[in-house]
Amino acid sequence: DAKTTQPNSMESNEEEPVHLPCNHSTISGTDYIHWYRQLPSQGPEYVIHGLTSNVNNRMASLAIAEDRKSSTLILHRATLRDAAVYYCILRRVRGQNFVFGPGTRLSVLP
Amino acid sequence: EPEVTQTPSHQVTQMGQEVILRCVPISNHLYFYWYRQILGQKVEFLVSFYNNEISEKSEIFDDQFSVERPDGSNFTLKIRSTKLEDSAMYFCASLRPGTSGGMSETQYFGPGTRLLVL
């Protein structure tokens, strides 16, 4: 699987937008970009995924660079509940398991 | 919304004992996974299971580990002779088939079983 690089940690203030970056310069044409998050003492939770176009759902937005070598997860208004480790993962269309990196630990300050 | 469930939530065992961790995947899912997470470390893939057989496994998944789907609803991970280093959170996950017949990419994770080997 292609590798992703994320900052180890980020901080945000409550109710402000958060942009979590991910670099994936070796991405292939069939790799989907997935974002999961892990709240303290819980299992990973699906956030969003995309292939080429930007994606929006009720949790977040995913902005994918035109060359697909990077992407950004956008939380439009961070809440204290959004404090978690966020994982950016690449997965082939017919791939099986996810390969988790260390992720970005997001702290949200009141 | 349907969810993956796991039992027990916590298990303490003595080194050398066998443990069985249980998972009930979401009912119409076809692909099943076990991952583990040692305290303070990243989530690691153990094994994937499809059509009643292992489809992929990692180096961690050695002869001490086995998986089974005994009754069409439960999905179990057995560790035959536990070691201290098996202490970790174990997560089960399942994946739903795509609506067009292809494979959807979203895995749903359970809350985990915290295993402590003494």
XYZ file of C-alpha atoms in Angstrom, chain B residues 30-87:
58
model
C -19.502 -10.230 3.896
C -15.914 -9.301 4.779
C -14.604 -9.547 8.319
C -11.385 -8.380 9.942
C -9.435 -8.454 13.168
C -7.034 -5.697 14.137
C -5.146 -5.094 17.333
C -3.752 -2.019 19.053
C -1.088 -2.291 21.718
C -1.412 0.521 24.261
C -0.021 3.752 22.851
C 0.726 2.256 19.440
C -0.969 2.214 16.058
C -3.769 -0.066 14.902
C -2.337 -3.195 13.270
C -4.065 -5.545 10.851
C -4.207 -9.213 11.858
C -6.457 -11.084 9.449
C -9.281 -10.759 6.949
C -11.968 -13.360 6.298
C -14.319 -13.821 3.371
C -16.456 -16.678 2.134
C -15.575 -18.803 5.164
C -11.847 -18.612 4.710
C -8.901 -16.393 5.501
C -8.244 -14.047 2.586
C -5.224 -12.236 3.990
C -3.164 -12.285 7.166
C -0.265 -10.329 8.590
C 2.993 -11.546 10.085
C 1.492 -11.085 13.527
C -1.163 -13.717 12.799
C 0.962 -16.794 13.494
C -0.016 -20.360 14.384
C -1.214 -19.248 17.823
C -4.087 -17.358 16.232
C -7.146 -18.708 14.464
C -10.451 -17.295 13.272
C -13.814 -18.891 12.760
C -17.349 -18.008 11.765
C -19.075 -20.930 13.471
C -22.737 -20.081 13.036
C -23.127 -17.449 10.349
C -23.382 -14.568 12.784
C -20.458 -14.717 15.217
C -16.866 -14.154 14.124
C -14.265 -15.285 16.628
C -10.551 -14.817 17.185
C -8.828 -17.516 19.227
C -5.404 -17.178 20.762
C -4.274 -20.656 21.745
C -1.549 -19.921 24.261
C -1.442 -16.281 25.227
C 1.809 -14.407 25.729
C 2.420 -11.204 27.663
C 2.874 -9.346 24.385
C -0.641 -10.300 23.280
C -1.984 -7.704 25.722
